[in-house]
Tab-separated table of C-alpha atoms in Angstrom:
chain	number	residue	atom	x	y	z
A	1	MET	CA	-42.895	0.742	69.743
A	2	GLU	CA	-41.071	-0.160	66.440
A	3	GLU	CA	-41.966	-3.354	64.653
A	4	VAL	CA	-39.821	-6.429	64.938
A	5	LYS	CA	-39.655	-8.843	62.346
A	6	LEU	CA	-37.420	-12.075	62.207
A	7	TYR	CA	-36.717	-13.957	58.831
A	8	GLY	CA	-35.798	-17.413	59.739
A	9	PHE	CA	-35.556	-21.026	58.287
A	10	GLY	CA	-37.345	-23.845	60.188
A	11	PRO	CA	-34.767	-26.460	60.480
A	12	SER	CA	-31.860	-23.954	61.280
A	13	PRO	CA	-30.822	-23.831	65.101
A	14	PHE	CA	-29.567	-20.318	64.364
A	15	SER	CA	-33.125	-18.746	63.822
A	16	TYR	CA	-34.278	-20.579	67.008
A	17	ARG	CA	-31.258	-18.826	68.878
A	18	VAL	CA	-33.180	-15.482	68.177
A	19	ILE	CA	-36.642	-16.871	68.742
A	20	TRP	CA	-35.581	-17.853	72.387
A	21	ALA	CA	-34.045	-14.706	73.074
A	22	LEU	CA	-37.042	-12.534	71.967
A	23	LYS	CA	-39.505	-14.993	73.668
A	24	LEU	CA	-37.568	-15.126	76.937
A	25	LYS	CA	-37.863	-11.192	76.952
A	26	GLY	CA	-41.330	-11.060	75.874
A	27	VAL	CA	-40.796	-9.275	72.723
A	28	LYS	CA	-43.572	-9.544	70.135
A	29	TYR	CA	-42.361	-10.203	66.689
A	30	GLU	CA	-43.703	-11.063	63.284
A	31	TYR	CA	-41.869	-14.451	62.018
A	32	ILE	CA	-41.154	-14.843	58.152
A	33	GLU	CA	-40.256	-18.220	57.018
A	34	GLU	CA	-37.710	-18.430	54.315
A	35	ASN	CA	-37.924	-21.205	51.745
A	36	LEU	CA	-34.159	-21.960	51.583
A	37	PRO	CA	-32.351	-22.316	49.397
A	38	MET	CA	-34.595	-19.953	47.327
A	39	LYS	CA	-33.864	-16.544	49.075
A	40	SER	CA	-36.518	-13.789	49.147
A	41	PRO	CA	-35.874	-10.349	47.764
A	42	LYS	CA	-36.643	-8.793	51.276
A	43	LEU	CA	-33.979	-11.165	52.895
A	44	LEU	CA	-31.417	-10.381	49.969
A	45	GLN	CA	-32.273	-6.422	50.731
A	46	HIS	CA	-31.660	-6.796	54.420
A	47	ASN	CA	-28.607	-9.057	54.229
A	48	PRO	CA	-26.963	-8.297	51.076
A	49	VAL	CA	-23.305	-9.205	52.313
A	50	HIS	CA	-24.037	-12.646	53.464
A	51	LYS	CA	-27.707	-13.395	52.046
A	52	LYS	CA	-28.505	-15.584	54.979
A	53	VAL	CA	-30.813	-16.226	57.826
A	54	PRO	CA	-31.630	-15.128	60.543
A	55	VAL	CA	-32.313	-11.451	59.929
A	56	LEU	CA	-33.874	-9.414	62.540
A	57	VAL	CA	-35.427	-6.264	61.388
A	58	HIS	CA	-36.274	-3.543	64.139
A	59	GLY	CA	-38.182	-0.424	63.122
A	60	GLY	CA	-37.254	-1.085	59.498
A	61	LYS	CA	-33.222	-1.485	60.385
A	62	PRO	CA	-31.828	-4.772	59.587
A	63	ILE	CA	-29.231	-6.773	61.891
A	64	SER	CA	-27.709	-10.022	60.688
A	65	GLU	CA	-25.727	-12.845	62.198
A	66	SER	CA	-27.251	-14.574	64.913
A	67	LEU	CA	-24.669	-13.985	67.819
A	68	VAL	CA	-24.766	-10.161	66.962
A	69	ILE	CA	-28.530	-10.281	67.120
A	70	LEU	CA	-28.362	-11.957	70.450
A	71	GLU	CA	-26.183	-9.138	71.893
A	72	TYR	CA	-28.640	-6.362	70.089
A	73	ILE	CA	-31.454	-7.977	71.822
A	74	GLU	CA	-29.846	-7.948	75.113
A	75	GLU	CA	-29.050	-4.451	74.790
A	76	THR	CA	-32.342	-3.156	73.482
A	77	TRP	CA	-34.690	-5.049	75.803
A	78	PRO	CA	-32.763	-5.163	79.151
A	79	GLU	CA	-35.447	-6.888	81.041
A	80	ASN	CA	-34.676	-10.540	81.941
A	81	PRO	CA	-30.819	-10.135	81.408
A	82	LEU	CA	-29.332	-12.852	79.626
A	83	LEU	CA	-25.766	-11.936	80.270
A	84	PRO	CA	-23.953	-11.394	83.540
A	85	LYS	CA	-23.624	-7.830	84.824
A	86	ASP	CA	-20.006	-8.098	86.133
A	87	ALA	CA	-17.420	-6.963	83.657
A	88	HIS	CA	-15.050	-9.915	83.922
A	89	GLU	CA	-18.266	-12.490	83.960
A	90	LYS	CA	-19.573	-10.850	80.812
A	91	ALA	CA	-16.401	-11.351	79.146
A	92	MET	CA	-16.331	-15.002	80.157
A	93	ALA	CA	-19.682	-15.387	78.757
A	94	ARG	CA	-18.989	-13.462	75.556
A	95	PHE	CA	-15.689	-15.997	75.078
A	96	TRP	CA	-17.855	-19.021	75.448
A	97	ILE	CA	-20.390	-17.502	72.836
A	98	ARG	CA	-17.410	-17.165	70.524
A	99	PHE	CA	-16.306	-20.653	71.332
A	100	ALA	CA	-19.766	-21.700	70.512
A	101	GLU	CA	-19.670	-20.450	67.134
A	102	ASP	CA	-16.058	-21.237	66.183
A	103	LYS	CA	-16.525	-24.833	67.247
A	104	TYR	CA	-19.908	-25.360	65.623
A	105	PRO	CA	-18.046	-26.966	62.301
A	106	THR	CA	-15.954	-29.325	64.543
A	107	LEU	CA	-19.194	-30.392	66.304
A	108	ASN	CA	-20.928	-31.005	62.947
A	109	THR	CA	-18.025	-32.731	60.989
A	110	PHE	CA	-19.037	-36.301	61.748
A	111	PHE	CA	-22.343	-35.559	60.005
A	112	ARG	CA	-20.533	-34.831	56.889
A	113	THR	CA	-18.265	-37.780	56.897
A	114	VAL	CA	-18.296	-41.540	56.892
A	115	GLY	CA	-16.046	-44.574	57.846
A	116	GLN	CA	-12.531	-43.474	59.404
A	117	ASP	CA	-13.099	-40.029	58.629
A	118	GLN	CA	-16.181	-39.990	60.871
A	119	GLN	CA	-14.448	-41.731	63.627
A	120	LEU	CA	-11.758	-39.039	63.748
A	121	ALA	CA	-14.349	-36.386	63.478
A	122	ILE	CA	-16.284	-37.966	66.434
A	123	LYS	CA	-12.927	-37.863	68.409
A	124	GLU	CA	-12.425	-34.175	67.668
A	125	ALA	CA	-16.152	-33.477	68.754
A	126	LEU	CA	-15.735	-35.280	71.958
A	127	LYS	CA	-12.658	-33.179	72.930
A	128	VAL	CA	-14.765	-29.986	72.378
A	129	LEU	CA	-17.666	-31.370	74.650
A	130	GLN	CA	-15.175	-32.308	77.201
A	131	ILE	CA	-14.090	-28.683	77.421
A	132	LEU	CA	-17.836	-27.581	77.702
A	133	GLU	CA	-18.552	-30.370	80.318
A	134	ASP	CA	-15.324	-29.361	82.531
A	135	GLN	CA	-14.761	-25.708	81.873
A	136	ALA	CA	-17.760	-23.995	80.622
A	137	LEU	CA	-20.497	-25.790	82.571
A	138	GLY	CA	-18.510	-26.919	85.582
A	139	ASN	CA	-21.247	-27.654	88.264
A	140	ASN	CA	-23.640	-25.212	87.285
A	141	LYS	CA	-27.020	-26.222	86.374
A	142	PHE	CA	-26.850	-23.862	83.385
A	143	PHE	CA	-23.782	-22.281	81.276
A	144	ASN	CA	-25.041	-18.795	82.674
A	145	GLY	CA	-25.327	-20.279	86.308
A	146	ASN	CA	-28.819	-20.884	88.158
A	147	THR	CA	-30.747	-19.299	85.075
A	148	VAL	CA	-30.361	-19.703	81.185
A	149	GLY	CA	-28.357	-16.953	79.507
A	150	LEU	CA	-26.984	-16.123	75.955
A	151	VAL	CA	-24.372	-18.885	76.304
A	152	ASP	CA	-27.158	-21.501	77.000
A	153	ILE	CA	-29.018	-19.883	74.019
A	154	SER	CA	-25.627	-20.272	71.761
A	155	PHE	CA	-25.282	-23.857	72.668
A	156	GLY	CA	-28.883	-24.591	72.936
A	157	TRP	CA	-28.583	-26.531	69.211
A	158	LEU	CA	-26.800	-29.380	71.301
A	159	ALA	CA	-29.819	-29.832	73.220
A	160	TYR	CA	-32.019	-30.707	70.396
A	161	TRP	CA	-30.555	-30.806	66.778
A	162	PHE	CA	-27.427	-32.823	67.875
A	163	ASP	CA	-29.441	-35.719	69.001
A	164	CYS	CA	-31.284	-35.947	65.321
A	165	ILE	CA	-27.760	-35.075	63.884
A	166	GLU	CA	-26.530	-37.980	65.694
A	167	GLU	CA	-29.394	-40.429	64.688
A	168	THR	CA	-29.133	-39.209	61.061
A	169	ALA	CA	-25.339	-40.005	61.050
A	170	GLY	CA	-25.534	-43.326	62.883
A	171	ALA	CA	-23.377	-42.159	66.227
A	172	LYS	CA	-24.056	-41.697	69.872
A	173	ILE	CA	-21.706	-39.033	71.334
A	174	ILE	CA	-23.319	-37.440	74.104
A	175	LYS	CA	-24.139	-40.016	76.600
A	176	SER	CA	-25.176	-39.885	80.372
A	177	ASN	CA	-22.053	-41.828	81.091
A	178	ASN	CA	-19.259	-39.972	79.397
A	179	LEU	CA	-20.578	-36.413	79.546
A	180	PRO	CA	-22.827	-36.551	82.656
A	181	ARG	CA	-23.114	-32.716	83.296
A	182	LEU	CA	-23.733	-31.874	79.746
A	183	HIS	CA	-26.383	-34.721	79.729
A	184	GLU	CA	-28.087	-33.279	82.533
A	185	TRP	CA	-27.803	-29.556	81.078
A	186	ILE	CA	-29.633	-31.021	78.003
A	187	LYS	CA	-32.411	-32.119	80.048
A	188	ASN	CA	-32.727	-28.995	82.241
A	189	PHE	CA	-32.556	-26.689	79.131
A	190	LYS	CA	-35.263	-28.285	77.134
A	191	GLN	CA	-37.607	-28.309	80.290
A	192	ILE	CA	-37.592	-24.351	80.103
A	193	PRO	CA	-41.087	-23.684	78.872
A	194	VAL	CA	-40.044	-20.980	76.393
A	195	ILE	CA	-37.537	-23.609	74.842
A	196	GLN	CA	-40.055	-26.611	75.129
A	197	GLU	CA	-42.698	-24.447	73.238
A	198	ASN	CA	-40.404	-23.363	70.582
A	199	LEU	CA	-38.496	-26.175	68.944
A	200	PRO	CA	-39.031	-27.582	65.376
A	201	SER	CA	-40.930	-30.732	64.637
A	202	ARG	CA	-38.595	-33.635	65.282
A	203	ASP	CA	-39.904	-35.425	62.357
A	204	LYS	CA	-39.557	-32.816	59.938
A	205	LEU	CA	-36.177	-32.257	61.202
A	206	LEU	CA	-35.139	-35.695	60.671
A	207	ALA	CA	-36.372	-35.895	57.164
A	208	TYR	CA	-34.473	-32.492	56.338
A	209	LEU	CA	-31.010	-33.952	58.004
A	210	LYS	CA	-31.698	-37.340	56.069
A	211	THR	CA	-31.775	-35.514	52.666
A	212	LYS	CA	-28.957	-33.078	53.526
A	213	ARG	CA	-26.738	-36.003	54.472
A	214	GLU	CA	-27.665	-38.078	51.124
A	215	LYS	CA	-26.763	-34.977	49.107
A	216	ILE	CA	-23.483	-34.609	51.086
A	217	LEU	CA	-22.316	-38.238	50.855
A	218	SER	CA	-23.002	-38.503	47.130
A	219	CYS	CA	-20.259	-36.009	46.482
A	220	ILE	CA	-17.723	-37.713	48.600
A	221	PHE	CA	-15.265	-39.536	46.481
A	222	ILE	CA	-15.338	-43.369	47.369
A	223	PRO	CA	-12.073	-44.872	46.336
A	224	ASN	CA	-12.099	-48.227	44.233
A	225	GLY	CA	-12.687	-51.139	46.523
A	226	HIS	CA	-15.361	-49.843	48.645
B	1	MET	CA	2.743	-6.952	87.482
B	2	ALA	CA	1.085	-3.566	86.328
B	3	GLU	CA	-2.623	-3.211	86.975
B	4	VAL	CA	-3.148	-3.738	83.282
B	5	ALA	CA	-1.171	-6.104	81.258
B	6	VAL	CA	-1.201	-7.500	77.712
B	7	TYR	CA	0.239	-10.617	76.806
B	8	GLY	CA	0.936	-9.864	73.067
B	9	ALA	CA	3.069	-10.496	69.971
B	10	TRP	CA	4.679	-7.460	68.220
B	11	ALA	CA	3.993	-8.737	64.616
B	12	SER	CA	0.293	-9.851	65.460
B	13	PRO	CA	-2.447	-7.607	64.306
B	14	LEU	CA	-4.807	-8.931	66.894
B	15	SER	CA	-2.375	-8.151	69.778
B	16	LYS	CA	-1.843	-4.695	68.274
B	17	ARG	CA	-5.678	-4.072	68.139
B	18	VAL	CA	-5.815	-4.297	71.941
B	19	GLU	CA	-2.785	-2.042	72.542
B	20	ILE	CA	-4.406	0.518	70.074
B	21	VAL	CA	-7.686	0.726	72.220
B	22	LEU	CA	-6.030	0.698	75.394
B	23	LYS	CA	-3.737	3.820	74.334
B	24	LEU	CA	-6.555	5.705	72.665
B	25	LYS	CA	-8.381	5.416	75.974
B	26	GLY	CA	-5.042	6.471	77.924
B	27	VAL	CA	-4.817	3.465	79.868
B	28	LYS	CA	-1.480	2.618	81.210
B	29	TYR	CA	-0.447	-1.140	80.487
B	30	GLU	CA	2.610	-3.414	80.404
B	31	VAL	CA	3.354	-5.628	77.508
B	32	ILE	CA	4.602	-9.085	78.106
B	33	GLU	CA	5.949	-10.331	74.756
B	34	GLU	CA	5.234	-13.980	73.669
B	35	ASP	CA	6.888	-16.058	71.144
B	36	MET	CA	3.526	-17.060	69.036
B	37	SER	CA	5.470	-20.520	68.200
B	38	ASN	CA	6.198	-21.120	71.625
B	39	PRO	CA	3.627	-19.767	74.193
B	40	SER	CA	4.930	-19.185	77.811
B	41	VAL	CA	3.624	-21.434	80.759
B	42	TRP	CA	1.905	-18.169	81.874
B	43	LEU	CA	-0.093	-17.478	78.872
B	44	GLN	CA	-1.069	-21.107	78.750
B	45	ASN	CA	-2.249	-20.583	82.302
B	46	TYR	CA	-4.297	-17.652	81.599
B	47	SER	CA	-5.548	-18.904	78.331
B	48	PRO	CA	-5.863	-22.541	78.593
B	49	ILE	CA	-8.200	-23.239	75.759
B	50	LEU	CA	-7.113	-20.912	73.016
B	51	LYS	CA	-3.454	-20.615	74.225
B	52	THR	CA	-2.644	-17.673	72.199
B	53	VAL	CA	-2.402	-13.841	72.372
B	54	PRO	CA	-3.818	-11.517	72.925
B	55	VAL	CA	-4.777	-11.983	76.572
B	56	LEU	CA	-5.534	-8.811	78.689
B	57	ILE	CA	-5.053	-9.039	82.558
B	58	HIS	CA	-6.766	-6.494	84.290
B	59	GLU	CA	-6.471	-6.635	88.296
B	60	GLY	CA	-5.212	-10.035	88.131
B	61	ASP	CA	-7.806	-11.669	85.892
B	62	PRO	CA	-7.566	-12.647	82.355
B	63	VAL	CA	-9.679	-11.791	79.537
B	64	VAL	CA	-9.184	-13.869	76.400
B	65	ALA	CA	-10.198	-13.520	72.606
B	66	PRO	CA	-9.587	-10.375	70.995
B	67	ASN	CA	-12.860	-8.749	70.340
B	68	VAL	CA	-14.148	-10.047	73.787
B	69	ILE	CA	-11.196	-7.857	75.054
B	70	LEU	CA	-12.028	-4.886	72.930
B	71	GLU	CA	-15.637	-4.991	74.332
B	72	TYR	CA	-14.415	-5.263	77.758
B	73	ILE	CA	-11.965	-2.562	77.574
B	74	ASP	CA	-14.771	-0.277	76.051
B	75	GLU	CA	-16.899	-1.181	78.898
B	76	THR	CA	-14.589	-0.730	81.741
B	77	TRP	CA	-12.744	2.310	80.583
B	78	THR	CA	-15.740	4.339	79.281
B	79	GLY	CA	-13.773	7.588	77.830
B	80	ASN	CA	-13.256	7.873	74.220
B	81	PRO	CA	-15.735	4.828	73.389
B	82	ILE	CA	-14.709	2.856	70.244
B	83	PHE	CA	-18.114	1.142	69.902
B	84	PRO	CA	-21.099	3.356	69.017
B	85	GLN	CA	-23.778	4.177	71.824
B	86	ASN	CA	-26.569	3.231	69.832
B	87	PRO	CA	-27.668	-0.381	69.799
B	88	LYS	CA	-28.317	-0.472	66.359
B	89	ASP	CA	-24.978	1.176	65.279
B	90	ARG	CA	-23.214	-0.967	67.858
B	91	ALA	CA	-24.641	-4.299	65.866
B	92	LYS	CA	-23.458	-2.953	62.878
B	93	ALA	CA	-20.164	-2.506	63.917
B	94	ARG	CA	-19.764	-6.202	65.586
B	95	PHE	CA	-21.198	-7.320	62.068
B	96	TRP	CA	-18.353	-5.832	60.234
B	97	ILE	CA	-15.704	-6.812	62.701
B	98	LYS	CA	-16.896	-10.306	62.357
B	99	PHE	CA	-16.708	-9.669	58.345
B	100	ILE	CA	-13.216	-8.692	58.582
B	101	ASP	CA	-12.112	-11.398	60.846
B	102	GLU	CA	-14.105	-14.384	59.658
B	103	LYS	CA	-14.236	-13.417	55.682
B	104	CYS	CA	-11.692	-10.629	54.827
B	105	VAL	CA	-8.584	-11.768	56.479
B	106	PRO	CA	-8.872	-15.464	55.464
B	107	ALA	CA	-9.625	-14.498	51.931
B	108	VAL	CA	-6.695	-12.105	51.685
B	109	MET	CA	-4.207	-14.717	53.259
B	110	LEU	CA	-5.381	-17.390	50.726
B	111	ALA	CA	-5.141	-14.923	47.600
B	112	CYS	CA	-1.538	-14.384	48.799
B	113	TRP	CA	-0.366	-17.332	50.204
B	114	GLY	CA	-2.667	-20.193	48.832
B	115	ARG	CA	-1.698	-22.732	46.376
B	116	GLU	CA	-2.366	-21.961	42.606
B	117	MET	CA	-5.701	-24.143	42.739
B	118	VAL	CA	-7.500	-22.090	45.412
B	119	GLN	CA	-5.575	-18.621	44.626
B	120	GLN	CA	-8.064	-17.771	42.155
B	121	MET	CA	-11.197	-18.358	43.785
B	122	ALA	CA	-9.563	-16.825	46.926
B	123	THR	CA	-8.704	-13.690	44.888
B	124	GLN	CA	-12.216	-13.107	43.634
B	125	GLU	CA	-13.356	-13.554	47.294
B	126	ALA	CA	-10.759	-11.016	48.484
B	127	TYR	CA	-11.847	-8.741	45.948
B	128	ASN	CA	-15.510	-9.171	47.084
B	129	CYS	CA	-14.564	-8.530	50.607
B	130	LEU	CA	-12.709	-5.519	49.999
B	131	LYS	CA	-15.497	-4.039	47.627
B	132	ALA	CA	-17.951	-4.556	50.492
B	133	LEU	CA	-15.564	-2.521	52.905
B	134	GLU	CA	-15.207	0.122	50.019
B	135	ASP	CA	-18.769	0.454	49.872
B	136	GLU	CA	-19.353	0.499	53.581
B	137	LEU	CA	-16.804	3.522	53.506
B	138	ARG	CA	-19.074	5.571	51.297
B	139	GLY	CA	-19.640	8.912	52.698
B	140	LYS	CA	-17.444	8.381	55.767
B	141	LYS	CA	-13.990	9.308	56.777
B	142	PHE	CA	-13.476	6.226	59.078
B	143	PHE	CA	-15.659	3.268	59.566
B	144	GLY	CA	-16.484	4.749	62.914
B	145	GLY	CA	-17.607	8.074	61.183
B	146	ASN	CA	-15.583	11.209	61.843
B	147	ASN	CA	-13.353	9.472	64.366
B	148	VAL	CA	-11.555	6.070	64.443
B	149	GLY	CA	-13.932	3.371	65.873
B	150	ALA	CA	-13.696	-0.496	66.740
B	151	VAL	CA	-14.155	-1.448	63.070
B	152	ASP	CA	-11.275	0.572	62.026
B	153	ILE	CA	-9.202	-0.962	64.735
B	154	ALA	CA	-10.026	-4.351	63.520
B	155	ALA	CA	-9.421	-3.341	60.166
B	156	ILE	CA	-5.655	-2.409	60.729
B	157	PHE	CA	-4.534	-5.643	59.184
B	158	ILE	CA	-5.803	-4.103	55.975
B	159	ALA	CA	-3.898	-0.878	56.537
B	160	LEU	CA	-0.499	-2.460	57.312
B	161	TRP	CA	-0.300	-6.262	56.972
B	162	LEU	CA	-2.159	-6.641	53.793
B	163	GLY	CA	0.425	-4.326	51.997
B	164	VAL	CA	3.274	-6.455	53.489
B	165	ILE	CA	1.929	-9.581	52.507
B	166	GLU	CA	1.192	-8.401	49.013
B	167	GLU	CA	4.829	-7.072	48.786
B	168	ILE	CA	6.151	-10.385	50.043
B	169	ASN	CA	4.049	-12.420	47.418
B	170	GLY	CA	4.266	-10.162	44.412
B	171	VAL	CA	0.263	-9.724	44.663
B	172	LYS	CA	-1.719	-6.670	44.124
B	173	LEU	CA	-5.263	-6.728	45.868
B	174	LEU	CA	-5.840	-3.316	47.071
B	175	MET	CA	-5.506	-1.298	43.934
B	176	HIS	CA	-6.119	2.483	44.195
B	177	ASP	CA	-8.173	2.793	41.084
B	178	GLN	CA	-10.465	0.065	42.183
B	179	PHE	CA	-10.733	0.900	45.821
B	180	PRO	CA	-10.210	4.602	46.220
B	181	LEU	CA	-11.946	5.016	49.755
B	182	LEU	CA	-10.267	1.998	51.196
B	183	SER	CA	-6.745	3.240	49.868
B	184	ARG	CA	-7.543	6.667	51.211
B	185	TRP	CA	-8.800	5.132	54.483
B	186	VAL	CA	-5.301	3.468	54.805
B	187	ASN	CA	-3.598	6.711	54.495
B	188	ASP	CA	-5.811	8.376	57.141
B	189	ILE	CA	-5.674	5.572	59.630
B	190	LEU	CA	-2.001	5.284	59.464
B	191	SER	CA	-1.554	9.201	60.050
B	192	CYS	CA	-3.067	8.798	63.300
B	193	SER	CA	-0.351	9.303	65.675
B	194	ILE	CA	-1.418	6.834	68.285
B	195	ILE	CA	-1.780	4.073	65.624
B	196	GLN	CA	1.605	5.263	64.013
B	197	GLU	CA	3.419	4.637	67.245
B	198	THR	CA	1.646	1.412	68.107
B	199	LEU	CA	1.967	-0.517	65.017
B	200	PRO	CA	5.321	-2.431	64.223
B	201	PRO	CA	7.677	-0.910	61.664
B	202	ARG	CA	6.787	-2.031	58.184
B	203	ASP	CA	10.126	-3.275	57.047
B	204	GLN	CA	10.624	-5.248	60.385
B	205	LEU	CA	7.329	-6.806	59.575
B	206	ILE	CA	8.671	-7.764	56.085
B	207	THR	CA	11.738	-9.327	57.265
B	208	TYR	CA	9.885	-11.235	60.063
B	209	LEU	CA	6.910	-12.582	57.697
B	210	ARG	CA	9.306	-13.734	54.972
B	211	THR	CA	10.684	-16.279	57.182
B	212	HIS	CA	7.792	-16.862	59.469
B	213	ASN	CA	4.434	-18.738	58.502
B	214	PRO	CA	1.551	-16.265	58.656
B	215	ASN	CA	-0.697	-19.089	59.159
B	216	SER	CA	0.796	-19.481	62.577
B	217	PHE	CA	-1.081	-16.169	63.339
B	218	PRO	CA	-3.816	-16.744	65.945
B	219	SER	CA	-7.304	-16.416	64.085
B	220	GLY	CA	-9.845	-13.594	64.981
B	221	THR	CA	-11.525	-15.552	67.715
């Protein structure tokens, strides 16, 4: 069997996407923690174009970009399938995975802003979350239906990181009364043993996010009078 | 409606991507031409979130997002595959398609159309992207190897649209001496008869893009 290595970064939800997929399929791998922002020579060798984590190295060959890695894992280890078999349902799943990627910045803008800008960013985030609630999740337990799949994994950061981001930024966006089904999905997703056993320490994540937000806000131009 | 239909726009590289793949696989389809600035009720109905071209309709069901459509077509009509069979090579192809859509095209658009302040930085970024693609072509006729593949099809923006927006803006990015392999690839891909007959005529595209805001192009979702 070819060796599997994963280069990741503790606070990064993108690294955890890959960890969850590997664990759900029972794939053994070696995890190498990168000490970002410093990047190891191996990481730069394996991902010369983007120089980012996560990178999966299978049998010496590197694959980068978390969503590309997820599809690779699904195709290479077909046990416990995480994508629907039906071509049209698979296309829908892939659409939502792309949506998760494309809307990630919109869902995070409130973390990088204050005051009126933050209020606007929260409104935009709510619009996206409403689409997830109504159209992606519908009445299903998971985005994939009765069991967890790649779409759930792609949105998985909403189940844990988002709450820490909300706390750090001083905002509460996903609540049981405004997004009840998404709120329920968060509970169900976190109860899956593989997910529960593979999450970063909440304290460490909050400390990391606090420092990050302070750095970001120190660069924001505050006009006279504030 | 025919069994396979494409809601598309003649000037859109993303629409043409879908048409090229269908033609390469010999799939008969009907095109429903959309005005990108004013999407029809039908398009909005089939693509309620993106509300943009291209949308593939197969047996009445819509498939949206250009790269999702490409994968769907390749899996449904398996003759003349455009994605590699081997998972590692397929992952590489997906990586490069993402790179083209998310890094290369935006950098090129900003380098040509951006305001002076951002243009210099965007030009350097565009060069870096083209260099990465140049390096990827080393030892190969096409990004897909000996035959045109999904990455080549995703890169048709560089083969046609890049030259057009360079001309309109008096900018030159894809210089032959700096990017000999990519320049040769442009000639080779445009010589493929199926691609030639599917792409819009260059002069029509120049006229159209002189008067229409290219930022109204749907982005490569």
